[in-house]
Amino acid sequence: MPIRVITDQSDREAPAQSGASLLLELELWPHQSLTPKGFVIMIGGTFAMLMVPLVGLIGTAVLWGVLPFMLLVLGALWYGLQRSWRDRDILERFELTAESARLTRRDPDGSTRDWEANPFWMRVERHDKVGSIEDYLTLEGGSRSVEIGSFLTPEERRGLERRLLNAIGAVKLRR
């Protein structure tokens, strides 16, 4: 599951000390269905299947005409799978304390984007349909509205919404 709960103290009683401790900490990332082992199997299997027709061409001049195209197909598959992995290298980290809510997103190019708001004034909004995305989630508050978990499935976004609403409700009750 592409959601990891690192800390969830939102259902516990308020601590006696300052509320600076983390109440909720989550990491979100896109689902990666192709494992490194699966990548090796895919490339190896494709290579084997592409070489089967070449067995009959061994020792002929035609082999040298067909071989570059077979290798080009294999190289295109390799590049496409690597590019897909690189494009899905996204990590969103949400941290909630009694004083602040913070969302940090690391994009595939390595850049990071931050958003911060006061949890007392923050809202979680779920939009039924935005374009082709169902159950689109946004965090509103602070200087702007930001999306969270856009790469998750609709069911995962609904579960994330419930978890965020419970944690924010707990923060508001503690004040």
CSV table of N, CA and C in Angstrom, one decimal:
chain,number,residue,atom,x,y,z
A,1,MET,N,0.8,-1.2,0.0
A,1,MET,CA,0.0,0.0,0.0
A,1,MET,C,0.9,1.2,0.0
A,2,PRO,N,0.6,2.2,-0.8
A,2,PRO,CA,1.5,3.4,-1.0
A,2,PRO,C,1.3,4.4,0.1
A,3,ILE,N,0.7,4.1,1.3
A,3,ILE,CA,0.6,5.0,2.4
A,3,ILE,C,1.3,4.3,3.6
A,4,ARG,N,2.3,5.0,4.2
A,4,ARG,CA,2.9,4.5,5.4
A,4,ARG,C,2.6,5.4,6.6
A,5,VAL,N,2.0,4.9,7.6
A,5,VAL,CA,1.7,5.7,8.8
A,5,VAL,C,3.0,5.6,9.7
A,6,ILE,N,3.7,6.7,9.9
A,6,ILE,CA,4.9,6.6,10.7
A,6,ILE,C,4.5,6.9,12.2
A,7,THR,N,3.6,7.9,12.4
A,7,THR,CA,3.1,8.2,13.7
A,7,THR,C,1.7,8.6,13.6
A,8,ASP,N,0.9,8.0,14.6
A,8,ASP,CA,-0.5,8.4,14.7
A,8,ASP,C,-0.9,8.5,16.1
A,9,GLN,N,-0.8,9.7,16.7
A,9,GLN,CA,-1.1,9.9,18.1
A,9,GLN,C,-2.4,10.7,18.2
A,10,SER,N,-3.2,10.8,17.1
A,10,SER,CA,-4.3,11.7,17.1
A,10,SER,C,-5.5,11.1,18.0
A,11,ASP,N,-5.5,9.8,18.3
A,11,ASP,CA,-6.6,9.3,19.1
A,11,ASP,C,-6.3,9.2,20.6
A,12,ARG,N,-5.1,9.7,20.9
A,12,ARG,CA,-4.7,9.6,22.3
A,12,ARG,C,-5.0,10.9,23.1
A,13,GLU,N,-5.0,10.9,24.4
A,13,GLU,CA,-5.2,12.1,25.2
A,13,GLU,C,-4.1,13.1,24.9
A,14,ALA,N,-4.4,14.4,25.1
A,14,ALA,CA,-3.5,15.4,24.9
A,14,ALA,C,-2.3,15.3,25.9
A,15,PRO,N,-1.1,15.5,25.5
A,15,PRO,CA,0.0,15.4,26.4
A,15,PRO,C,0.1,16.6,27.4
A,16,ALA,N,0.7,16.4,28.5
A,16,ALA,CA,0.8,17.4,29.5
A,16,ALA,C,1.8,18.5,29.1
A,17,GLN,N,2.8,18.1,28.3
A,17,GLN,CA,3.8,19.1,27.9
A,17,GLN,C,3.2,19.9,26.6
A,18,SER,N,4.1,20.7,26.0
A,18,SER,CA,3.8,21.4,24.9
A,18,SER,C,3.3,20.5,23.7
A,19,GLY,N,2.4,21.0,22.9
A,19,GLY,CA,1.9,20.2,21.8
A,19,GLY,C,2.8,20.1,20.6
A,20,ALA,N,4.0,20.3,20.7
A,20,ALA,CA,4.9,20.3,19.6
A,20,ALA,C,5.2,18.9,19.0
A,21,SER,N,4.8,17.8,19.8
A,21,SER,CA,5.1,16.5,19.3
A,21,SER,C,4.2,16.2,18.1
A,22,LEU,N,4.6,15.2,17.3
A,22,LEU,CA,3.9,14.8,16.1
A,22,LEU,C,2.7,14.1,16.5
A,23,LEU,N,1.5,14.5,16.0
A,23,LEU,CA,0.3,13.8,16.2
A,23,LEU,C,0.0,12.8,15.0
A,24,LEU,N,0.4,13.2,13.8
A,24,LEU,CA,0.2,12.4,12.7
A,24,LEU,C,1.4,12.6,11.7
A,25,GLU,N,2.0,11.5,11.2
A,25,GLU,CA,3.0,11.6,10.2
A,25,GLU,C,2.8,10.5,9.2
A,26,LEU,N,2.7,10.9,8.0
A,26,LEU,CA,2.4,10.0,6.9
A,26,LEU,C,3.4,10.2,5.7
A,27,GLU,N,3.7,9.1,5.0
A,27,GLU,CA,4.4,9.1,3.8
A,27,GLU,C,3.5,8.5,2.7
A,28,LEU,N,3.5,9.2,1.5
A,28,LEU,CA,2.7,8.7,0.4
A,28,LEU,C,3.6,8.6,-0.8
A,29,TRP,N,3.4,7.6,-1.6
A,29,TRP,CA,4.1,7.5,-2.9
A,29,TRP,C,3.3,6.7,-3.9
A,30,PRO,N,3.5,6.8,-5.2
A,30,PRO,CA,2.8,6.1,-6.2
A,30,PRO,C,3.1,4.6,-6.1
A,31,HIS,N,2.1,3.8,-6.5
A,31,HIS,CA,2.2,2.4,-6.5
A,31,HIS,C,3.2,2.0,-7.6
A,32,GLN,N,4.2,1.1,-7.2
A,32,GLN,CA,5.2,0.6,-8.2
A,32,GLN,C,4.9,-0.9,-8.3
A,33,SER,N,4.3,-1.3,-9.4
A,33,SER,CA,3.9,-2.7,-9.6
A,33,SER,C,5.1,-3.5,-10.2
A,34,LEU,N,6.1,-2.8,-10.9
A,34,LEU,CA,7.2,-3.6,-11.4
A,34,LEU,C,8.4,-3.5,-10.5
A,35,THR,N,8.7,-4.6,-9.9
A,35,THR,CA,9.9,-4.7,-9.0
A,35,THR,C,11.2,-4.8,-9.8
A,36,PRO,N,12.3,-4.6,-9.2
A,36,PRO,CA,13.6,-4.8,-9.9
A,36,PRO,C,13.7,-6.2,-10.5
A,37,LYS,N,13.3,-7.2,-9.7
A,37,LYS,CA,13.3,-8.6,-10.2
A,37,LYS,C,12.4,-8.7,-11.4
A,38,GLY,N,11.2,-8.1,-11.4
A,38,GLY,CA,10.3,-8.1,-12.5
A,38,GLY,C,10.9,-7.4,-13.7
A,39,PHE,N,11.6,-6.4,-13.5
A,39,PHE,CA,12.3,-5.7,-14.6
A,39,PHE,C,13.3,-6.6,-15.3
A,40,VAL,N,14.1,-7.3,-14.5
A,40,VAL,CA,15.1,-8.3,-15.1
A,40,VAL,C,14.4,-9.4,-15.9
A,41,ILE,N,13.3,-9.9,-15.3
A,41,ILE,CA,12.5,-10.9,-16.0
A,41,ILE,C,11.9,-10.4,-17.3
A,42,MET,N,11.4,-9.2,-17.3
A,42,MET,CA,10.7,-8.6,-18.5
A,42,MET,C,11.8,-8.4,-19.6
A,43,ILE,N,12.9,-7.8,-19.2
A,43,ILE,CA,13.9,-7.5,-20.2
A,43,ILE,C,14.5,-8.9,-20.8
A,44,GLY,N,14.8,-9.8,-19.9
A,44,GLY,CA,15.3,-11.1,-20.3
A,44,GLY,C,14.3,-11.9,-21.1
A,45,GLY,N,13.1,-11.9,-20.7
A,45,GLY,CA,12.0,-12.6,-21.5
A,45,GLY,C,11.9,-12.0,-22.9
A,46,THR,N,11.9,-10.7,-22.9
A,46,THR,CA,11.7,-10.0,-24.2
A,46,THR,C,12.9,-10.3,-25.1
A,47,PHE,N,14.1,-10.2,-24.5
A,47,PHE,CA,15.3,-10.6,-25.3
A,47,PHE,C,15.2,-12.0,-25.9
A,48,ALA,N,14.8,-12.9,-25.1
A,48,ALA,CA,14.7,-14.3,-25.5
A,48,ALA,C,13.7,-14.5,-26.6
A,49,MET,N,12.5,-13.8,-26.5
A,49,MET,CA,11.5,-13.9,-27.5
A,49,MET,C,11.9,-13.2,-28.8
A,50,LEU,N,12.7,-12.1,-28.7
A,50,LEU,CA,13.2,-11.4,-29.9
A,50,LEU,C,14.2,-12.2,-30.6
A,51,MET,N,15.0,-13.1,-29.9
A,51,MET,CA,16.1,-13.8,-30.5
A,51,MET,C,15.6,-15.1,-31.2
A,52,VAL,N,14.4,-15.6,-30.8
A,52,VAL,CA,13.8,-16.8,-31.5
A,52,VAL,C,13.8,-16.7,-33.0
A,53,PRO,N,13.3,-15.7,-33.6
A,53,PRO,CA,13.2,-15.6,-35.0
A,53,PRO,C,14.6,-15.5,-35.7
A,54,LEU,N,15.6,-15.0,-34.9
A,54,LEU,CA,16.9,-14.8,-35.4
A,54,LEU,C,17.7,-16.2,-35.6
A,55,VAL,N,17.3,-17.2,-34.9
A,55,VAL,CA,18.0,-18.5,-34.9
A,55,VAL,C,18.0,-19.0,-36.4
A,56,GLY,N,16.9,-18.8,-37.1
A,56,GLY,CA,16.9,-19.3,-38.5
A,56,GLY,C,17.8,-18.4,-39.4
A,57,LEU,N,18.1,-17.2,-39.0
A,57,LEU,CA,18.9,-16.3,-39.8
A,57,LEU,C,20.4,-16.4,-39.5
A,58,ILE,N,20.8,-17.2,-38.6
A,58,ILE,CA,22.2,-17.3,-38.2
A,58,ILE,C,23.0,-17.8,-39.5
A,59,GLY,N,24.1,-17.1,-39.8
A,59,GLY,CA,24.9,-17.4,-40.9
A,59,GLY,C,24.5,-16.8,-42.2
A,60,THR,N,23.5,-15.9,-42.2
A,60,THR,CA,23.0,-15.3,-43.4
A,60,THR,C,23.3,-13.8,-43.3
A,61,ALA,N,23.3,-13.1,-44.4
A,61,ALA,CA,23.5,-11.6,-44.4
A,61,ALA,C,22.2,-10.9,-43.8
A,62,VAL,N,21.1,-11.6,-43.9
A,62,VAL,CA,19.8,-11.0,-43.4
A,62,VAL,C,19.9,-10.7,-41.9
A,63,LEU,N,20.6,-11.6,-41.2
A,63,LEU,CA,20.7,-11.4,-39.7
A,63,LEU,C,21.2,-10.0,-39.4
A,64,TRP,N,22.2,-9.5,-40.1
A,64,TRP,CA,22.7,-8.2,-39.8
A,64,TRP,C,21.8,-7.0,-40.2
A,65,GLY,N,20.8,-7.3,-41.0
A,65,GLY,CA,19.8,-6.3,-41.3
A,65,GLY,C,18.6,-6.3,-40.3
A,66,VAL,N,18.3,-7.4,-39.7
A,66,VAL,CA,17.2,-7.5,-38.7
A,66,VAL,C,17.7,-7.3,-37.3
A,67,LEU,N,18.9,-7.7,-37.0
A,67,LEU,CA,19.5,-7.6,-35.6
A,67,LEU,C,19.4,-6.1,-35.1
A,68,PRO,N,19.8,-5.1,-35.8
A,68,PRO,CA,19.7,-3.7,-35.2
A,68,PRO,C,18.3,-3.3,-34.8
A,69,PHE,N,17.3,-3.8,-35.6
A,69,PHE,CA,15.9,-3.4,-35.2
A,69,PHE,C,15.4,-4.2,-34.0
A,70,MET,N,15.9,-5.4,-33.8
A,70,MET,CA,15.6,-6.2,-32.6
A,70,MET,C,16.2,-5.5,-31.4
A,71,LEU,N,17.4,-5.1,-31.5
A,71,LEU,CA,18.1,-4.5,-30.4
A,71,LEU,C,17.5,-3.1,-30.1
A,72,LEU,N,17.0,-2.4,-31.1
A,72,LEU,CA,16.4,-1.1,-31.0
A,72,LEU,C,15.1,-1.3,-30.1
A,73,VAL,N,14.3,-2.3,-30.4
A,73,VAL,CA,13.1,-2.6,-29.7
A,73,VAL,C,13.4,-2.9,-28.2
A,74,LEU,N,14.5,-3.7,-28.0
A,74,LEU,CA,14.9,-4.0,-26.6
A,74,LEU,C,15.3,-2.8,-25.9
A,75,GLY,N,16.1,-1.9,-26.6
A,75,GLY,CA,16.6,-0.7,-26.0
A,75,GLY,C,15.4,0.3,-25.7
A,76,ALA,N,14.4,0.3,-26.6
A,76,ALA,CA,13.2,1.2,-26.3
A,76,ALA,C,12.4,0.7,-25.1
A,77,LEU,N,12.3,-0.6,-25.0
A,77,LEU,CA,11.6,-1.2,-23.8
A,77,LEU,C,12.4,-0.8,-22.5
A,78,TRP,N,13.7,-1.0,-22.5
A,78,TRP,CA,14.5,-0.7,-21.4
A,78,TRP,C,14.3,0.8,-21.0
A,79,TYR,N,14.4,1.7,-22.0
A,79,TYR,CA,14.3,3.1,-21.7
A,79,TYR,C,12.9,3.5,-21.2
A,80,GLY,N,11.9,2.9,-21.8
A,80,GLY,CA,10.5,3.2,-21.3
A,80,GLY,C,10.3,2.7,-19.9
A,81,LEU,N,10.7,1.6,-19.5
A,81,LEU,CA,10.6,1.1,-18.1
A,81,LEU,C,11.4,2.0,-17.2
A,82,GLN,N,12.6,2.3,-17.5
A,82,GLN,CA,13.4,3.2,-16.6
A,82,GLN,C,12.7,4.6,-16.5
A,83,ARG,N,12.2,5.1,-17.6
A,83,ARG,CA,11.6,6.4,-17.5
A,83,ARG,C,10.3,6.4,-16.7
A,84,SER,N,9.6,5.3,-16.8
A,84,SER,CA,8.4,5.1,-16.0
A,84,SER,C,8.7,5.1,-14.5
A,85,TRP,N,9.8,4.4,-14.1
A,85,TRP,CA,10.2,4.3,-12.7
A,85,TRP,C,10.6,5.7,-12.3
A,86,ARG,N,11.4,6.4,-13.1
A,86,ARG,CA,11.9,7.8,-12.7
A,86,ARG,C,10.7,8.8,-12.6
A,87,ASP,N,9.7,8.7,-13.4
A,87,ASP,CA,8.5,9.6,-13.4
A,87,ASP,C,7.7,9.3,-12.1
A,88,ARG,N,7.7,8.1,-11.6
A,88,ARG,CA,6.9,7.7,-10.4
A,88,ARG,C,7.7,7.9,-9.1
A,89,ASP,N,8.9,8.5,-9.2
A,89,ASP,CA,9.7,8.6,-8.0
A,89,ASP,C,9.2,9.9,-7.2
A,90,ILE,N,8.1,9.8,-6.6
A,90,ILE,CA,7.4,10.9,-5.9
A,90,ILE,C,7.3,10.5,-4.5
A,91,LEU,N,7.5,11.4,-3.5
A,91,LEU,CA,7.3,11.1,-2.1
A,91,LEU,C,6.6,12.3,-1.5
A,92,GLU,N,5.5,12.1,-0.9
A,92,GLU,CA,4.8,13.2,-0.1
A,92,GLU,C,4.8,12.8,1.3
A,93,ARG,N,5.2,13.8,2.1
A,93,ARG,CA,5.3,13.6,3.6
A,93,ARG,C,4.4,14.6,4.3
A,94,PHE,N,3.4,14.1,5.1
A,94,PHE,CA,2.5,15.0,5.8
A,94,PHE,C,2.8,14.9,7.3
A,95,GLU,N,3.0,16.0,8.0
A,95,GLU,CA,3.3,16.0,9.4
A,95,GLU,C,2.3,17.0,10.1
A,96,LEU,N,1.7,16.5,11.2
A,96,LEU,CA,0.7,17.3,11.9
A,96,LEU,C,1.1,17.4,13.3
A,97,THR,N,1.2,18.6,13.8
A,97,THR,CA,1.4,18.9,15.3
A,97,THR,C,0.2,19.8,15.7
A,98,ALA,N,0.1,20.1,17.0
A,98,ALA,CA,-0.9,21.0,17.4
A,98,ALA,C,-0.8,22.4,16.9
A,99,GLU,N,0.4,22.8,16.5
A,99,GLU,CA,0.7,24.1,16.0
A,99,GLU,C,0.8,24.2,14.5
A,100,SER,N,1.1,23.2,13.8
A,100,SER,CA,1.2,23.3,12.4
A,100,SER,C,0.9,22.0,11.6
A,101,ALA,N,0.5,22.2,10.4
A,101,ALA,CA,0.4,21.1,9.5
A,101,ALA,C,1.3,21.3,8.3
A,102,ARG,N,2.1,20.3,7.9
A,102,ARG,CA,3.1,20.6,6.9
A,102,ARG,C,3.1,19.4,5.9
A,103,LEU,N,3.0,19.8,4.6
A,103,LEU,CA,3.1,18.8,3.5
A,103,LEU,C,4.4,19.1,2.7
A,104,THR,N,5.2,18.1,2.5
A,104,THR,CA,6.4,18.3,1.7
A,104,THR,C,6.4,17.2,0.6
A,105,ARG,N,6.6,17.7,-0.6
A,105,ARG,CA,6.5,16.8,-1.8
A,105,ARG,C,7.9,16.9,-2.5
A,106,ARG,N,8.5,15.7,-2.7
A,106,ARG,CA,9.7,15.5,-3.5
A,106,ARG,C,9.3,15.0,-4.8
A,107,ASP,N,9.6,15.8,-5.9
A,107,ASP,CA,9.3,15.4,-7.2
A,107,ASP,C,10.3,14.6,-7.9
A,108,PRO,N,10.0,13.9,-9.0
A,108,PRO,CA,11.0,13.0,-9.6
A,108,PRO,C,12.3,13.7,-10.0
A,109,ASP,N,12.3,15.0,-10.2
A,109,ASP,CA,13.6,15.7,-10.6
A,109,ASP,C,14.4,16.0,-9.3
A,110,GLY,N,13.9,15.7,-8.1
A,110,GLY,CA,14.7,15.9,-6.9
A,110,GLY,C,14.3,17.2,-6.2
A,111,SER,N,13.5,18.1,-6.8
A,111,SER,CA,13.1,19.3,-6.2
A,111,SER,C,12.0,19.0,-5.2
A,112,THR,N,11.9,19.9,-4.2
A,112,THR,CA,10.9,19.8,-3.2
A,112,THR,C,10.0,21.0,-3.1
A,113,ARG,N,8.7,20.7,-2.8
A,113,ARG,CA,7.8,21.8,-2.6
A,113,ARG,C,7.2,21.6,-1.2
A,114,ASP,N,7.0,22.7,-0.5
A,114,ASP,CA,6.5,22.7,0.9
A,114,ASP,C,5.2,23.5,1.0
A,115,TRP,N,4.4,23.1,1.9
A,115,TRP,CA,3.1,23.8,2.2
A,115,TRP,C,3.0,23.7,3.7
A,116,GLU,N,2.6,24.8,4.4
A,116,GLU,CA,2.4,24.8,5.8
A,116,GLU,C,1.2,25.6,6.2
A,117,ALA,N,0.4,25.2,7.2
A,117,ALA,CA,-0.8,25.9,7.6
A,117,ALA,C,-1.0,25.6,9.1
A,118,ASN,N,-1.8,26.5,9.7
A,118,ASN,CA,-2.3,26.3,11.1
A,118,ASN,C,-3.4,25.2,11.0
A,119,PRO,N,-3.3,24.1,11.7
A,119,PRO,CA,-4.3,23.0,11.6
A,119,PRO,C,-5.6,23.5,12.1
A,120,PHE,N,-5.7,24.5,13.0
A,120,PHE,CA,-7.0,24.9,13.5
A,120,PHE,C,-7.8,25.6,12.3
A,121,TRP,N,-7.1,26.2,11.3
A,121,TRP,CA,-7.8,26.8,10.2
A,121,TRP,C,-7.8,26.0,8.9
A,122,MET,N,-7.2,24.8,9.0
A,122,MET,CA,-7.0,24.0,7.8
A,122,MET,C,-8.3,23.1,7.6
A,123,ARG,N,-8.5,22.9,6.3
A,123,ARG,CA,-9.7,22.0,5.9
A,123,ARG,C,-9.2,21.0,4.9
A,124,VAL,N,-9.8,19.8,5.0
A,124,VAL,CA,-9.5,18.8,4.0
A,124,VAL,C,-10.8,18.7,3.1
A,125,GLU,N,-10.6,19.0,1.8
A,125,GLU,CA,-11.7,19.0,0.9
A,125,GLU,C,-11.6,17.8,-0.1
A,126,ARG,N,-12.7,17.1,-0.3
A,126,ARG,CA,-12.7,16.0,-1.3
A,126,ARG,C,-13.7,16.5,-2.4
A,127,HIS,N,-13.2,16.5,-3.6
A,127,HIS,CA,-14.0,16.9,-4.8
A,127,HIS,C,-14.4,15.6,-5.5
A,128,ASP,N,-15.6,15.4,-5.7
A,128,ASP,CA,-16.1,14.1,-6.3
A,128,ASP,C,-15.4,13.8,-7.6
A,129,LYS,N,-15.2,14.8,-8.5
A,129,LYS,CA,-14.6,14.5,-9.8
A,129,LYS,C,-13.9,15.8,-10.3
A,130,VAL,N,-12.6,15.7,-10.5
A,130,VAL,CA,-11.9,16.8,-11.1
A,130,VAL,C,-11.2,16.3,-12.4
A,131,GLY,N,-11.7,16.6,-13.5
A,131,GLY,CA,-11.2,16.0,-14.8
A,131,GLY,C,-11.5,14.5,-14.8
A,132,SER,N,-10.5,13.7,-14.9
A,132,SER,CA,-10.7,12.2,-14.8
A,132,SER,C,-10.4,11.7,-13.5
A,133,ILE,N,-10.0,12.5,-12.5
A,133,ILE,CA,-9.7,12.0,-11.2
A,133,ILE,C,-10.9,12.0,-10.2
A,134,GLU,N,-11.2,10.9,-9.7
A,134,GLU,CA,-12.3,10.8,-8.7
A,134,GLU,C,-11.7,11.0,-7.3
A,135,ASP,N,-12.6,11.6,-6.5
A,135,ASP,CA,-12.3,11.8,-5.1
A,135,ASP,C,-10.9,12.6,-4.9
A,136,TYR,N,-10.8,13.6,-5.6
A,136,TYR,CA,-9.6,14.5,-5.6
A,136,TYR,C,-9.5,15.2,-4.2
A,137,LEU,N,-8.4,15.1,-3.5
A,137,LEU,CA,-8.2,15.6,-2.2
A,137,LEU,C,-7.3,16.9,-2.2
A,138,THR,N,-7.8,17.9,-1.5
A,138,THR,CA,-7.0,19.1,-1.3
A,138,THR,C,-6.9,19.5,0.1
A,139,LEU,N,-5.8,20.1,0.5
A,139,LEU,CA,-5.7,20.7,1.8
A,139,LEU,C,-5.8,22.2,1.7
A,140,GLU,N,-6.7,22.8,2.4
A,140,GLU,CA,-6.9,24.2,2.2
A,140,GLU,C,-6.5,24.9,3.6
A,141,GLY,N,-5.9,26.0,3.4
A,141,GLY,CA,-5.4,26.8,4.6
A,141,GLY,C,-4.1,27.4,4.3
A,142,GLY,N,-3.6,28.3,5.1
A,142,GLY,CA,-2.3,28.9,4.8
A,142,GLY,C,-2.5,29.8,3.6
A,143,SER,N,-1.4,29.9,2.8
A,143,SER,CA,-1.4,30.9,1.7
A,143,SER,C,-2.1,30.3,0.4
A,144,ARG,N,-2.2,29.0,0.3
A,144,ARG,CA,-2.8,28.4,-0.9
A,144,ARG,C,-3.4,27.0,-0.6
A,145,SER,N,-4.1,26.5,-1.6
A,145,SER,CA,-4.7,25.1,-1.5
A,145,SER,C,-3.7,24.2,-2.3
A,146,VAL,N,-3.5,23.0,-1.7
A,146,VAL,CA,-2.6,22.0,-2.4
A,146,VAL,C,-3.3,20.7,-2.5
A,147,GLU,N,-2.9,19.9,-3.5
A,147,GLU,CA,-3.4,18.6,-3.6
A,147,GLU,C,-2.6,17.6,-2.8
A,148,ILE,N,-3.2,16.5,-2.4
A,148,ILE,CA,-2.4,15.5,-1.7
A,148,ILE,C,-2.9,14.1,-2.2
A,149,GLY,N,-1.9,13.3,-2.4
A,149,GLY,CA,-2.2,11.9,-2.9
A,149,GLY,C,-2.9,11.8,-4.2
A,150,SER,N,-2.5,12.7,-5.1
A,150,SER,CA,-3.2,12.6,-6.5
A,150,SER,C,-2.9,11.3,-7.2
A,151,PHE,N,-1.9,10.6,-6.8
A,151,PHE,CA,-1.5,9.4,-7.5
A,151,PHE,C,-2.1,8.1,-6.8
A,152,LEU,N,-2.9,8.3,-5.8
A,152,LEU,CA,-3.6,7.2,-5.1
A,152,LEU,C,-4.9,6.8,-5.8
A,153,THR,N,-5.3,5.6,-5.5
A,153,THR,CA,-6.6,5.2,-6.0
A,153,THR,C,-7.7,5.9,-5.3
A,154,PRO,N,-8.9,6.0,-5.8
A,154,PRO,CA,-10.0,6.6,-5.1
A,154,PRO,C,-10.3,6.1,-3.7
A,155,GLU,N,-10.2,4.8,-3.6
A,155,GLU,CA,-10.4,4.1,-2.2
A,155,GLU,C,-9.4,4.6,-1.3
A,156,GLU,N,-8.1,4.6,-1.7
A,156,GLU,CA,-7.0,5.1,-0.8
A,156,GLU,C,-7.2,6.5,-0.5
A,157,ARG,N,-7.6,7.4,-1.4
A,157,ARG,CA,-7.8,8.8,-1.1
A,157,ARG,C,-9.0,9.0,-0.1
A,158,ARG,N,-10.0,8.1,-0.2
A,158,ARG,CA,-11.1,8.2,0.8
A,158,ARG,C,-10.6,7.8,2.2
A,159,GLY,N,-9.8,6.8,2.3
A,159,GLY,CA,-9.2,6.4,3.5
A,159,GLY,C,-8.2,7.4,4.1
A,160,LEU,N,-7.5,8.1,3.2
A,160,LEU,CA,-6.6,9.1,3.6
A,160,LEU,C,-7.4,10.3,4.1
A,161,GLU,N,-8.5,10.6,3.5
A,161,GLU,CA,-9.4,11.7,3.9
A,161,GLU,C,-9.9,11.5,5.3
A,162,ARG,N,-10.3,10.3,5.6
A,162,ARG,CA,-10.8,9.9,7.0
A,162,ARG,C,-9.7,10.1,8.0
A,163,ARG,N,-8.5,9.6,7.7
A,163,ARG,CA,-7.4,9.7,8.6
A,163,ARG,C,-7.1,11.2,8.9
A,164,LEU,N,-7.0,12.0,7.9
A,164,LEU,CA,-6.7,13.4,8.0
A,164,LEU,C,-7.8,14.1,8.8
A,165,LEU,N,-9.0,13.9,8.5
A,165,LEU,CA,-10.1,14.5,9.2
A,165,LEU,C,-10.1,14.2,10.7
A,166,ASN,N,-9.9,12.9,11.0
A,166,ASN,CA,-9.8,12.5,12.4
A,166,ASN,C,-8.7,13.2,13.1
A,167,ALA,N,-7.5,13.3,12.5
A,167,ALA,CA,-6.4,13.9,13.1
A,167,ALA,C,-6.6,15.4,13.3
A,168,ILE,N,-7.1,16.0,12.3
A,168,ILE,CA,-7.4,17.5,12.4
A,168,ILE,C,-8.5,17.8,13.4
A,169,GLY,N,-9.5,16.9,13.5
A,169,GLY,CA,-10.5,17.0,14.5
A,169,GLY,C,-10.0,16.9,15.9
A,170,ALA,N,-9.0,16.0,16.1
A,170,ALA,CA,-8.4,15.8,17.4
A,170,ALA,C,-7.6,17.0,17.8
A,171,VAL,N,-6.9,17.6,16.8
A,171,VAL,CA,-6.2,18.9,17.1
A,171,VAL,C,-7.1,20.0,17.6
A,172,LYS,N,-8.2,20.1,16.9
A,172,LYS,CA,-9.2,21.2,17.2
A,172,LYS,C,-9.9,20.9,18.5
A,173,LEU,N,-10.1,19.7,18.9
A,173,LEU,CA,-10.7,19.4,20.2
A,173,LEU,C,-9.7,19.7,21.4
A,174,ARG,N,-8.4,19.6,21.1
A,174,ARG,CA,-7.4,19.8,22.2
A,174,ARG,C,-7.2,21.3,22.5
A,175,ARG,N,-7.7,22.1,21.6
A,175,ARG,CA,-7.5,23.6,21.9
A,175,ARG,C,-8.5,24.1,22.8
